[in-house]
């Protein structure tokens, strides 16, 4: 898979190749890359410039070079490991120091193989569930959520309330909006087209029910502005 969509230098291909899953992988790769780490062994599997082995961002993204020069940057981490440990040229050591990387704090073992790990997991194991939880954008919890999923409510009722609050009840007007031709009429009053707003606030049947609820339970009256 990797070889199919990357050139020898490690960069992704720039031309189109027919694939049903590559567009999704290409989209997810930059999102997931900061969460990928390495337990460094002999360094033969790790791209020095393009993998996140020393920082959460690959060195390539720190350095501005033309693409034709990056094609020449094919070093592996193993190129800087000898039997005594790390062995960096002076210029690269200065670059690492300028980036705030203390290379002596990163261990390597020439007698073992490199192990790619998923850093958000305590055991370093990757799973789609963990990747989704680690990379998704979390929105604030809606005020009504705690009332929607109470254990005392039947799941069907909770599901109905969730659809209602998210404005996705399959009413006639919503179905029409999806491009499906449909003749619509309110089944309760038969006076106008069906919509969530009409069913809960404008329909004569709904108004009678709201009047009964507010008077019986002594709560504030509900009007159109509450929708």
mmCIF file of C-alpha atoms in Angstrom:
data_model
loop_
_atom_site.group_PDB
_atom_site.id
_atom_site.type_symbol
_atom_site.label_atom_id
_atom_site.label_comp_id
_atom_site.label_asym_id
_atom_site.label_seq_id
_atom_site.Cartn_x
_atom_site.Cartn_y
_atom_site.Cartn_z
ATOM 1 C CA UNK A 1 0.000 0.000 0.000
ATOM 2 C CA UNK A 2 2.711 2.498 1.024
ATOM 3 C CA UNK A 3 4.877 1.751 -2.010
ATOM 4 C CA UNK A 4 1.890 2.047 -4.334
ATOM 5 C CA UNK A 5 1.194 5.663 -3.419
ATOM 6 C CA UNK A 6 4.659 6.973 -2.462
ATOM 7 C CA UNK A 7 7.805 7.526 -4.467
ATOM 8 C CA UNK A 8 11.227 6.262 -3.384
ATOM 9 C CA UNK A 9 12.054 9.472 -1.521
ATOM 10 C CA UNK A 10 9.043 8.912 0.750
ATOM 11 C CA UNK A 11 6.856 11.690 -0.686
ATOM 12 C CA UNK A 12 3.325 10.996 -1.879
ATOM 13 C CA UNK A 13 2.704 10.665 -5.608
ATOM 14 C CA UNK A 14 1.567 13.864 -7.359
ATOM 15 C CA UNK A 15 -0.435 12.191 -10.124
ATOM 16 C CA UNK A 16 -3.848 10.527 -10.104
ATOM 17 C CA UNK A 17 -4.066 6.808 -9.485
ATOM 18 C CA UNK A 18 -7.452 5.115 -9.463
ATOM 19 C CA UNK A 19 -8.341 3.919 -5.969
ATOM 20 C CA UNK A 20 -11.504 3.794 -3.876
ATOM 21 C CA UNK A 21 -9.745 4.189 -0.525
ATOM 22 C CA UNK A 22 -6.640 6.303 -1.225
ATOM 23 C CA UNK A 23 -8.491 9.680 -1.135
ATOM 24 C CA UNK A 24 -9.655 8.885 2.398
ATOM 25 C CA UNK A 25 -6.187 7.806 3.525
ATOM 26 C CA UNK A 26 -4.646 10.919 1.948
ATOM 27 C CA UNK A 27 -7.142 13.095 3.846
ATOM 28 C CA UNK A 28 -6.560 11.350 7.188
ATOM 29 C CA UNK A 29 -2.752 11.045 6.992
ATOM 30 C CA UNK A 30 -1.835 14.632 8.017
ATOM 31 C CA UNK A 31 -4.465 14.547 10.778
ATOM 32 C CA UNK A 32 -3.167 11.317 12.301
ATOM 33 C CA UNK A 33 0.570 11.811 11.750
ATOM 34 C CA UNK A 34 1.213 13.873 14.932
ATOM 35 C CA UNK A 35 -0.152 10.956 16.980
ATOM 36 C CA UNK A 36 2.219 8.387 15.457
ATOM 37 C CA UNK A 37 5.434 7.746 17.343
ATOM 38 C CA UNK A 38 8.321 5.320 17.262
ATOM 39 C CA UNK A 39 10.210 3.107 19.649
ATOM 40 C CA UNK A 40 13.551 3.379 17.914
ATOM 41 C CA UNK A 41 15.565 0.252 17.355
ATOM 42 C CA UNK A 42 18.091 0.148 14.523
ATOM 43 C CA UNK A 43 16.348 3.004 12.684
ATOM 44 C CA UNK A 44 16.041 1.194 9.351
ATOM 45 C CA UNK A 45 12.265 1.653 9.088
ATOM 46 C CA UNK A 46 12.192 5.328 10.047
ATOM 47 C CA UNK A 47 12.476 8.140 7.509
ATOM 48 C CA UNK A 48 14.710 10.747 9.146
ATOM 49 C CA UNK A 49 12.987 13.686 7.458
ATOM 50 C CA UNK A 50 9.371 12.607 7.102
ATOM 51 C CA UNK A 51 8.510 10.502 10.174
ATOM 52 C CA UNK A 52 7.639 11.822 13.623
ATOM 53 C CA UNK A 53 10.425 10.107 15.520
ATOM 54 C CA UNK A 54 11.911 13.063 17.451
ATOM 55 C CA UNK A 55 9.049 15.588 17.530
ATOM 56 C CA UNK A 56 5.312 15.545 16.838
ATOM 57 C CA UNK A 57 6.006 17.273 13.508
ATOM 58 C CA UNK A 58 8.319 15.766 10.864
ATOM 59 C CA UNK A 59 11.552 17.660 10.195
ATOM 60 C CA UNK A 60 10.428 18.232 6.616
ATOM 61 C CA UNK A 61 7.633 20.511 7.837
ATOM 62 C CA UNK A 62 10.153 22.612 9.789
ATOM 63 C CA UNK A 63 12.438 23.197 6.812
ATOM 64 C CA UNK A 64 11.535 25.098 3.646
ATOM 65 C CA UNK A 65 13.200 23.443 0.660
ATOM 66 C CA UNK A 66 12.130 23.097 -2.995
ATOM 67 C CA UNK A 67 10.501 19.777 -3.851
ATOM 68 C CA UNK A 68 13.317 18.758 -6.187
ATOM 69 C CA UNK A 69 15.777 18.955 -3.276
ATOM 70 C CA UNK A 70 13.526 16.949 -0.976
ATOM 71 C CA UNK A 71 13.718 14.105 -3.467
ATOM 72 C CA UNK A 72 17.393 13.829 -2.549
ATOM 73 C CA UNK A 73 16.651 13.644 1.185
ATOM 74 C CA UNK A 74 16.239 9.904 1.639
ATOM 75 C CA UNK A 75 18.166 9.334 4.868
ATOM 76 C CA UNK A 76 16.953 6.806 7.409
ATOM 77 C CA UNK A 77 17.452 7.196 11.133
ATOM 78 C CA UNK A 78 19.747 4.156 10.898
ATOM 79 C CA UNK A 79 22.245 6.326 8.988
ATOM 80 C CA UNK A 80 22.953 8.158 12.254
ATOM 81 C CA UNK A 81 23.243 5.158 14.571
ATOM 82 C CA UNK A 82 26.422 3.223 15.247
ATOM 83 C CA UNK A 83 27.226 0.517 17.838
ATOM 84 C CA UNK A 84 27.850 3.218 20.456
ATOM 85 C CA UNK A 85 24.536 5.021 19.887
ATOM 86 C CA UNK A 86 23.793 8.252 18.035
ATOM 87 C CA UNK A 87 26.326 9.562 15.542
ATOM 88 C CA UNK A 88 25.233 12.867 13.977
ATOM 89 C CA UNK A 89 27.359 15.192 11.842
ATOM 90 C CA UNK A 90 28.034 18.547 13.473
ATOM 91 C CA UNK A 91 25.676 20.502 11.213
ATOM 92 C CA UNK A 92 22.707 18.217 11.927
ATOM 93 C CA UNK A 93 23.507 18.247 15.653
ATOM 94 C CA UNK A 94 23.328 22.050 15.571
ATOM 95 C CA UNK A 95 19.983 21.924 13.737
ATOM 96 C CA UNK A 96 18.558 19.534 16.332
ATOM 97 C CA UNK A 97 19.846 21.754 19.126
ATOM 98 C CA UNK A 98 18.290 24.838 17.520
ATOM 99 C CA UNK A 99 14.953 22.999 17.372
ATOM 100 C CA UNK A 100 15.154 22.268 21.090
ATOM 101 C CA UNK A 101 15.650 18.527 20.623
ATOM 102 C CA UNK A 102 17.788 16.818 23.242
ATOM 103 C CA UNK A 103 18.891 13.808 21.238
ATOM 104 C CA UNK A 104 20.526 12.202 24.280
ATOM 105 C CA UNK A 105 17.053 11.773 25.791
ATOM 106 C CA UNK A 106 15.948 9.638 22.825
ATOM 107 C CA UNK A 107 17.055 6.031 23.110
ATOM 108 C CA UNK A 108 17.973 3.709 20.265
ATOM 109 C CA UNK A 109 18.985 0.062 20.128
ATOM 110 C CA UNK A 110 20.892 -1.210 17.130
ATOM 111 C CA UNK A 111 20.019 -4.801 18.026
ATOM 112 C CA UNK A 112 16.236 -4.403 17.772
ATOM 113 C CA UNK A 113 13.793 -3.390 15.057
ATOM 114 C CA UNK A 114 11.814 -0.157 15.025
ATOM 115 C CA UNK A 115 8.269 -0.259 16.373
ATOM 116 C CA UNK A 116 5.619 2.179 15.217
ATOM 117 C CA UNK A 117 3.191 3.115 18.017
ATOM 118 C CA UNK A 118 -0.092 4.998 18.338
ATOM 119 C CA UNK A 119 0.709 7.489 21.093
ATOM 120 C CA UNK A 120 -2.821 8.189 22.434
ATOM 121 C CA UNK A 121 -3.171 4.511 23.423
ATOM 122 C CA UNK A 122 -1.495 3.453 26.654
ATOM 123 C CA UNK A 123 -0.247 0.268 24.968
ATOM 124 C CA UNK A 124 0.632 1.987 21.684
ATOM 125 C CA UNK A 125 -1.949 -0.001 19.734
ATOM 126 C CA UNK A 126 -3.861 1.636 16.891
ATOM 127 C CA UNK A 127 -7.617 1.247 16.487
ATOM 128 C CA UNK A 128 -10.156 3.141 14.404
ATOM 129 C CA UNK A 129 -12.147 3.965 17.540
ATOM 130 C CA UNK A 130 -9.111 5.438 19.297
ATOM 131 C CA UNK A 131 -8.102 7.362 16.173
ATOM 132 C CA UNK A 132 -11.591 8.845 15.861
ATOM 133 C CA UNK A 133 -11.692 9.857 19.525
ATOM 134 C CA UNK A 134 -8.202 11.382 19.349
ATOM 135 C CA UNK A 135 -8.726 13.452 16.204
ATOM 136 C CA UNK A 136 -12.398 14.431 16.192
ATOM 137 C CA UNK A 137 -13.560 17.941 16.999
ATOM 138 C CA UNK A 138 -15.561 17.912 20.206
ATOM 139 C CA UNK A 139 -18.517 20.254 20.412
ATOM 140 C CA UNK A 140 -20.089 21.435 23.631
ATOM 141 C CA UNK A 141 -22.837 19.259 25.097
ATOM 142 C CA UNK A 142 -26.302 20.638 24.378
ATOM 143 C CA UNK A 143 -28.352 21.631 27.414
ATOM 144 C CA UNK A 144 -31.122 19.208 26.464
ATOM 145 C CA UNK A 145 -28.908 16.135 26.164
ATOM 146 C CA UNK A 146 -29.204 15.066 29.808
ATOM 147 C CA UNK A 147 -32.987 15.185 29.587
ATOM 148 C CA UNK A 148 -33.140 13.266 26.320
ATOM 149 C CA UNK A 149 -31.289 10.130 27.382
ATOM 150 C CA UNK A 150 -32.729 9.530 30.843
ATOM 151 C CA UNK A 151 -32.946 5.838 31.788
ATOM 152 C CA UNK A 152 -36.615 6.249 32.671
ATOM 153 C CA UNK A 153 -37.438 7.158 29.061
ATOM 154 C CA UNK A 154 -38.187 4.543 26.431
ATOM 155 C CA UNK A 155 -35.423 4.467 23.776
ATOM 156 C CA UNK A 156 -37.962 5.258 21.047
ATOM 157 C CA UNK A 157 -38.982 8.410 22.908
ATOM 158 C CA UNK A 158 -35.351 9.411 23.452
ATOM 159 C CA UNK A 159 -34.652 8.899 19.760
ATOM 160 C CA UNK A 160 -37.672 10.989 18.812
ATOM 161 C CA UNK A 161 -36.569 13.810 21.138
ATOM 162 C CA UNK A 162 -33.017 13.695 19.759
ATOM 163 C CA UNK A 163 -34.298 14.001 16.177
ATOM 164 C CA UNK A 164 -36.617 16.821 17.205
ATOM 165 C CA UNK A 165 -33.876 18.861 18.885
ATOM 166 C CA UNK A 166 -31.519 18.308 15.949
ATOM 167 C CA UNK A 167 -34.263 19.353 13.503
ATOM 168 C CA UNK A 168 -34.120 16.093 11.566
ATOM 169 C CA UNK A 169 -37.599 14.684 12.156
ATOM 170 C CA UNK A 170 -38.706 13.112 8.847
ATOM 171 C CA UNK A 171 -41.570 15.538 8.300
ATOM 172 C CA UNK A 172 -42.937 16.130 4.809
ATOM 173 C CA UNK A 173 -41.122 19.433 4.303
ATOM 174 C CA UNK A 174 -37.761 17.868 5.232
ATOM 175 C CA UNK A 175 -38.355 14.985 2.823
ATOM 176 C CA UNK A 176 -39.237 17.480 0.069
ATOM 177 C CA UNK A 177 -35.991 19.337 0.789
ATOM 178 C CA UNK A 178 -34.106 16.146 -0.052
ATOM 179 C CA UNK A 179 -35.505 16.355 -3.577
ATOM 180 C CA UNK A 180 -38.265 13.776 -3.131
ATOM 181 C CA UNK A 181 -41.566 14.938 -4.696
ATOM 182 C CA UNK A 182 -44.304 14.638 -2.093
ATOM 183 C CA UNK A 183 -47.799 16.060 -1.611
ATOM 184 C CA UNK A 184 -47.970 17.309 1.968
ATOM 185 C CA UNK A 185 -50.822 17.913 4.379
ATOM 186 C CA UNK A 186 -50.961 17.942 8.173
ATOM 187 C CA UNK A 187 -52.644 14.717 9.328
ATOM 188 C CA UNK A 188 -53.976 16.432 12.467
ATOM 189 C CA UNK A 189 -55.719 19.544 11.164
ATOM 190 C CA UNK A 190 -55.656 19.003 7.403
ATOM 191 C CA UNK A 191 -55.211 22.735 6.829
ATOM 192 C CA UNK A 192 -51.632 23.150 5.666
ATOM 193 C CA UNK A 193 -48.411 21.348 4.761
ATOM 194 C CA UNK A 194 -46.642 19.286 7.394
ATOM 195 C CA UNK A 195 -43.518 20.654 9.089
ATOM 196 C CA UNK A 196 -42.056 20.279 12.556
ATOM 197 C CA UNK A 197 -42.838 23.906 13.373
ATOM 198 C CA UNK A 198 -46.456 23.501 12.275
ATOM 199 C CA UNK A 199 -46.935 20.204 14.131
ATOM 200 C CA UNK A 200 -45.690 21.570 17.444
ATOM 201 C CA UNK A 201 -46.748 25.230 17.376
ATOM 202 C CA UNK A 202 -49.176 26.189 14.592
ATOM 203 C CA UNK A 203 -51.515 23.204 14.364
ATOM 204 C CA UNK A 204 -54.837 23.674 16.188
ATOM 205 C CA UNK A 205 -54.426 20.274 17.843
ATOM 206 C CA UNK A 206 -50.973 21.265 19.138
ATOM 207 C CA UNK A 207 -52.346 24.533 20.536
ATOM 208 C CA UNK A 208 -55.048 22.662 22.460
ATOM 209 C CA UNK A 209 -52.449 20.251 23.872
ATOM 210 C CA UNK A 210 -50.101 23.082 24.890
ATOM 211 C CA UNK A 211 -52.990 24.872 26.580
ATOM 212 C CA UNK A 212 -53.846 21.743 28.571
ATOM 213 C CA UNK A 213 -50.204 21.110 29.561
ATOM 214 C CA UNK A 214 -49.531 24.673 30.700
ATOM 215 C CA UNK A 215 -52.713 24.881 32.766
ATOM 216 C CA UNK A 216 -52.443 21.394 34.270
ATOM 217 C CA UNK A 217 -48.778 21.637 35.282
ATOM 218 C CA UNK A 218 -48.790 25.386 35.917
ATOM 219 C CA UNK A 219 -45.931 26.202 33.544
ATOM 220 C CA UNK A 220 -45.338 29.178 31.277
ATOM 221 C CA UNK A 221 -47.262 29.256 28.034
ATOM 222 C CA UNK A 222 -45.442 28.149 24.888
ATOM 223 C CA UNK A 223 -45.452 30.338 21.784
ATOM 224 C CA UNK A 224 -43.802 30.360 18.360
ATOM 225 C CA UNK A 225 -40.681 32.127 19.655
ATOM 226 C CA UNK A 226 -39.831 29.085 21.804
ATOM 227 C CA UNK A 227 -39.233 26.979 18.716
#
